[in-house]
Structures are given as C-alpha cells and as structure tokens.
Short mmCIF file of C-alpha atoms in Angstrom, two decimals:
data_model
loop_
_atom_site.label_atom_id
_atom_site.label_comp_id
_atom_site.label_asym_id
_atom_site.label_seq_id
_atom_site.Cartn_x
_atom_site.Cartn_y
_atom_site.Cartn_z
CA UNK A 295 48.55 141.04 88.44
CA UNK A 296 50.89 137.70 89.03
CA UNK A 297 48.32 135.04 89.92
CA UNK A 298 49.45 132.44 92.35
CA UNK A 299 49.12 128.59 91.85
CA UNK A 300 48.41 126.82 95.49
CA UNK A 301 47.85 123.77 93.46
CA UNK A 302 51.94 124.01 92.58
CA UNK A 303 52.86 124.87 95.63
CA UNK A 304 50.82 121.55 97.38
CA UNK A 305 52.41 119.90 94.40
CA UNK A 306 55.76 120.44 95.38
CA UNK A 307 55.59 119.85 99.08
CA UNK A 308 53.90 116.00 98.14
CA UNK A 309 56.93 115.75 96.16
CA UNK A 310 58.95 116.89 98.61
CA UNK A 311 57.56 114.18 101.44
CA UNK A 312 57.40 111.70 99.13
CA UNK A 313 61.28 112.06 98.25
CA UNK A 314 61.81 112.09 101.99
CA UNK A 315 60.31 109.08 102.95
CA UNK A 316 61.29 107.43 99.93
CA UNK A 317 65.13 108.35 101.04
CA UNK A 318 64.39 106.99 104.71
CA UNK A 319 63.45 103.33 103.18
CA UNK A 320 66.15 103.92 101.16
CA UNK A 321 64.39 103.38 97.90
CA UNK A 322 64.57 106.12 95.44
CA UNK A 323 64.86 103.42 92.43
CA UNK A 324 61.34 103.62 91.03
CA UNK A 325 61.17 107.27 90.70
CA UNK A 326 63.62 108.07 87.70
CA UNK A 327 63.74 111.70 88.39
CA UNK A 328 64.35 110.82 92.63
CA UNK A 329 66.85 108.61 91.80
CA UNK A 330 68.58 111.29 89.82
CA UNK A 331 68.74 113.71 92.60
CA UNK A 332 69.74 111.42 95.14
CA UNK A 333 72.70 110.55 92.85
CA UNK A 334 73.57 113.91 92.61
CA UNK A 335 73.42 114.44 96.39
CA UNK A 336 75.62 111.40 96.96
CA UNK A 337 78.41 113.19 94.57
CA UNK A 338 78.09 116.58 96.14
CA UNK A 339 78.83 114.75 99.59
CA UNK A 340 81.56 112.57 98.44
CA UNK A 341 83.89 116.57 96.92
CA UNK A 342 86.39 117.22 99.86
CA UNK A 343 85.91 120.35 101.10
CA UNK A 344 89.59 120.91 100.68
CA UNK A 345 89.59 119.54 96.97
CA UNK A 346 86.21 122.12 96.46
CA UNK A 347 88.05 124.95 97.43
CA UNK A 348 91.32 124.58 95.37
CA UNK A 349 89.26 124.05 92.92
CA UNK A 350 87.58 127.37 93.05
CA UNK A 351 90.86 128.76 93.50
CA UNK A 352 92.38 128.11 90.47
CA UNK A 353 89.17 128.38 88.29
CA UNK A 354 89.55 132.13 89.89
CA UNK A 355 93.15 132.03 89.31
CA UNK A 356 92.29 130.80 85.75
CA UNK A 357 89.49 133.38 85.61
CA UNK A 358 92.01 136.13 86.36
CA UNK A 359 90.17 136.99 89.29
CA UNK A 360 93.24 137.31 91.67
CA UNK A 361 95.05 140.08 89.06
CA UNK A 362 96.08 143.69 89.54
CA UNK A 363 94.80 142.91 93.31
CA UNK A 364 95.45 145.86 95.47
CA UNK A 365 98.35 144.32 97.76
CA UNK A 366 100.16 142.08 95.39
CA UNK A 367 103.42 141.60 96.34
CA UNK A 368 102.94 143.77 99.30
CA UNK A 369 102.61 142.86 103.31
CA UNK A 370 99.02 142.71 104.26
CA UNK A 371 98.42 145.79 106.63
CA UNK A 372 97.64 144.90 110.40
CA UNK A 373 99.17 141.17 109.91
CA UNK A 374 102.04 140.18 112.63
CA UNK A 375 100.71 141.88 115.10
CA UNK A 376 98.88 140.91 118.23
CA UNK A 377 95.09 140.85 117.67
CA UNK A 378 92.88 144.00 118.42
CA UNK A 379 89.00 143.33 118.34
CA UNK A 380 88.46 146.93 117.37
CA UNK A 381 90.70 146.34 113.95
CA UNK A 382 87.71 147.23 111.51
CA UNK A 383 86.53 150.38 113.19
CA UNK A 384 89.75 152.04 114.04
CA UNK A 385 90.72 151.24 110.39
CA UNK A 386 87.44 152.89 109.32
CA UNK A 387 87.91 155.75 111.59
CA UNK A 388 92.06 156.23 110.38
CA UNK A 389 90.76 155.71 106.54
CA UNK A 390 88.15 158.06 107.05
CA UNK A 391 89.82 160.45 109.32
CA UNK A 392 86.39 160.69 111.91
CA UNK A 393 86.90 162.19 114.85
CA UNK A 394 85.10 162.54 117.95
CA UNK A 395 82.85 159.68 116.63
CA UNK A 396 81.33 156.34 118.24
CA UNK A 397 81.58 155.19 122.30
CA UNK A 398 83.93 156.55 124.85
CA UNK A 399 85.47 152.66 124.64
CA UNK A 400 86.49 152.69 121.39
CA UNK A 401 87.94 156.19 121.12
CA UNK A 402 89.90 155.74 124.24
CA UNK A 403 91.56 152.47 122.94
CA UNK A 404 92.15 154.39 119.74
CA UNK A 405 93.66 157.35 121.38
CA UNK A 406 95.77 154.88 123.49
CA UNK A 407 97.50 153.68 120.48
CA UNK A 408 97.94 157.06 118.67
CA UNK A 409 99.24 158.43 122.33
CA UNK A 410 102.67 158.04 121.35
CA UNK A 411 102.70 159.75 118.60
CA UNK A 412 100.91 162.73 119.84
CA UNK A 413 103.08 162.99 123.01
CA UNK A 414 106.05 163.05 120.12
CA UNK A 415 104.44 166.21 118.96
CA UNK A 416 104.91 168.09 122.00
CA UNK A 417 107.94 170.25 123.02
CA UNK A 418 108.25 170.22 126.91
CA UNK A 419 108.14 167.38 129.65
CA UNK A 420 105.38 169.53 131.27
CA UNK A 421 103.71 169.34 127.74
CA UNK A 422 103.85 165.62 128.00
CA UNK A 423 102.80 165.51 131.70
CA UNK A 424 99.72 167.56 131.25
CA UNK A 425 98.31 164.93 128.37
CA UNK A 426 98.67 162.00 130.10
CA UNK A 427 97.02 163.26 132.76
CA UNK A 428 94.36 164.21 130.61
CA UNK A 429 93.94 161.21 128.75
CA UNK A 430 94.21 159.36 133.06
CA UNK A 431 91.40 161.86 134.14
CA UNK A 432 88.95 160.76 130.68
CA UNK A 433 89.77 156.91 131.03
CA UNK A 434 89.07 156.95 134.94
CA UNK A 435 85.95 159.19 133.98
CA UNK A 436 85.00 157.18 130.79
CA UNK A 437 85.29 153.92 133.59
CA UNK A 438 82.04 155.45 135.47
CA UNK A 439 79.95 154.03 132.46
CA UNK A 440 77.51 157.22 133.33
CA UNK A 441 76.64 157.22 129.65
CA UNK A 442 76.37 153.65 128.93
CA UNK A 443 78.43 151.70 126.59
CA UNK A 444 80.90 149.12 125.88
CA UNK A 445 83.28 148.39 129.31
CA UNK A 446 86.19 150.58 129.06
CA UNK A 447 89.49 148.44 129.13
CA UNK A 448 91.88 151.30 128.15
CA UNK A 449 94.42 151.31 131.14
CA UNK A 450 95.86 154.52 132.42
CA UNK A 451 99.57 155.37 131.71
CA UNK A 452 102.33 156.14 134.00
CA UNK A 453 102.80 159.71 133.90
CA UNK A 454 107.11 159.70 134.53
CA UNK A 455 107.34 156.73 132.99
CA UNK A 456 105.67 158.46 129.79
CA UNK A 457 107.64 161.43 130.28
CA UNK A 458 111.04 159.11 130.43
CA UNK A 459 109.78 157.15 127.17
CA UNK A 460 108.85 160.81 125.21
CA UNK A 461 112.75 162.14 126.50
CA UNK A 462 114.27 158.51 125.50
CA UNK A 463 112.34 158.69 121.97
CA UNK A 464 113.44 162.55 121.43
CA UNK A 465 116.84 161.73 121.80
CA UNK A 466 116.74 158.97 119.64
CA UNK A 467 115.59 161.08 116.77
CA UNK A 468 117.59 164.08 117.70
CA UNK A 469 120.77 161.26 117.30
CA UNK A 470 119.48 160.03 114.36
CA UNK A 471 119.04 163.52 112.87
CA UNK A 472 122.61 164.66 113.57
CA UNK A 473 124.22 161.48 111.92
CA UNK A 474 121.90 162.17 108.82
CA UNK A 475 123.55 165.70 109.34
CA UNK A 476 126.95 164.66 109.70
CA UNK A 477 126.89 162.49 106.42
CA UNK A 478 125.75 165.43 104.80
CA UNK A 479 128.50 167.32 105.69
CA UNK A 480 130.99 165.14 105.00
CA UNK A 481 129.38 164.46 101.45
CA UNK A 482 129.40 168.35 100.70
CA UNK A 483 133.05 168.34 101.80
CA UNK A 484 134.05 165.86 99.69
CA UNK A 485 132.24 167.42 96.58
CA UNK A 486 134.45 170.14 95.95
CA UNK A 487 137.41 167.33 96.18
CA UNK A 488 136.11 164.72 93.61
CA UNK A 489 135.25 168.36 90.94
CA UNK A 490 139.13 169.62 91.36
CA UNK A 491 139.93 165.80 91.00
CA UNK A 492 138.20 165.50 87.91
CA UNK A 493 139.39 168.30 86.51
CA UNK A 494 143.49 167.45 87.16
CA UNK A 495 142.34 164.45 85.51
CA UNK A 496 140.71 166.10 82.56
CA UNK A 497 144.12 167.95 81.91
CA UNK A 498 146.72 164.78 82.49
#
C-alpha cells in the first residue's frame, strides 16, 4: 500500500507561494534554486514561436520522422476545394463504406454529393425523375426535424434541370466513348499496314 506524504505536498505549495511572491517583488536572487527557474522561464519566453517550431521541424526532418509518409509527392485528398464541415465523417463513412448510419442531416448532405453519380447509373429520364423526387420528398421530410437532430441544410434539386444535366453528362461520355472507339479502329487498320510494310522491308 503507497503511503501518502501531506507533509510533501504542504511542502511544495509553501514553495510554490513563496516563489510567487518572491517573483511579484521581483526578487528571486537569494533563493539559488528560484533564481534558477526564473532564468529558465525568462529563456523559454524569449524562443519565437516561429523559431520553436522550425526547429521541431527539422529535428523531425533530421529524425526521419517525415519519411515513407503516406502522400509524399502526392495531392492531399479534399484540398482545393470549397470547405465542407462534414469532411471527417463523410470520409469515415466513404473509407468505411457505412451505410444507413448517423442523422438524417448528414446522410442527406452525403447523398447530395454522391447524387450525381448515382443518377449516372440509371438508364431512362423517368429513371432519373423518379430519384430526385425521392431524394425532394426525404429532404422536405427530413426538414420536419420529427426525429430530432442536426438542421437539415441539404437543398432540394430541380427535377428537369437534373434530368437535362444526367442527358448532357450521358452524351458527353457516349462522345467520349466513340472517339476512344474510333482511334481504335483506325489503330487496328493501320496494323495490318505497318506488318506488310515491315515485311517488303525485310525482303529489300
């Protein structure tokens, strides 16, 4: 059993006062050990912050504390963008792939900016009319705050203006994937061209 001392502990509070009113007169002289310590407060407060923490930077740097790091030499994910106060937990819930999980808020923002992606999914404008009116009905329902929660700030979306954006977006890709088409074509055409070409080559 760890006996405790109150004699120490008195000790150290007289100590204690007595270095505190000794600092408020401003005379610290006749107590060697005082004097020490105040010394060594007065160089603490004279270290720039700024000069402090370069210096722990490249003792780390030094230390090798900033190598093999797991973006080095690689954008920092979520940077350039404008700022979300959600950041951590949608990044938890994306890393962790949880669904169905935490306050009607939060998963409506998150489903707001997945929304596009999902709609891109979908095969038919009526498709894409039928979720966004879903996802209208649950904000406007999530809005009633009958369960309690966080405020919901998630706006609603334009239902033809959603459908325009999915058909503008479709076509885009569907572009895209004929000119990746097209090159590949013309790069199997020319094929058989550069092997003949090769070969009168071979025999000149």
């Amino acid at each position: 059993m760890v006996s405790v001392n109150p004699g120490g502990a008195d000790e150290l509070r007289r100590r204690l006062e007595r270095a505190a009113e000794l600092r408020a007169a401003g005379d610290v002289g006749n107590d060697p050990e005082l004097a020490a310590q105040e010394e060594l407060r007065r160089k603490r407060l004279r270290f720039d912050p700024a000069v402090r923490a370069e210096y722990l930077v490249r003792d780390a740097m030094a230390h090798g504390k900033f190598d093999n790091l797991k973006y080095a030499g690689k954008p920092i994910p979520g940077l350039g963008g404008t700022y979300d106060p959600d950041w951590w937990i949608k990044g938890l819930i994306q890393r962790e792939h949880l669904t169905g999980l935490g306050p009607k808020a939060l998963l409506l923002r998150v489903e707001d900016a997945q929304l596009d992606e999902r709609l891109d999914e979908l095969f038919t404008e009526r498709e894409v009319r039928a979720a966004v009116e879903d996802f209208n009905a649950r904000v406007v329902d999530a809005r009633r705050q009958l369960e309690g929660g966080p405020p919901v700030v998630t706006k609603t979306r334009d239902v033809d203006g959603e459908v325009r954006r999915w058909r503008m977006r479709r076509e885009e890709r569907n572009a895209a994937s004929r000119e990746l088409e097209a090159a590949a074509e013309e790069e199997r055409r020319n094929k058989p061209r550069t092997w003949w070409r090769r070969l009168w080559r071979g025999q000149h």
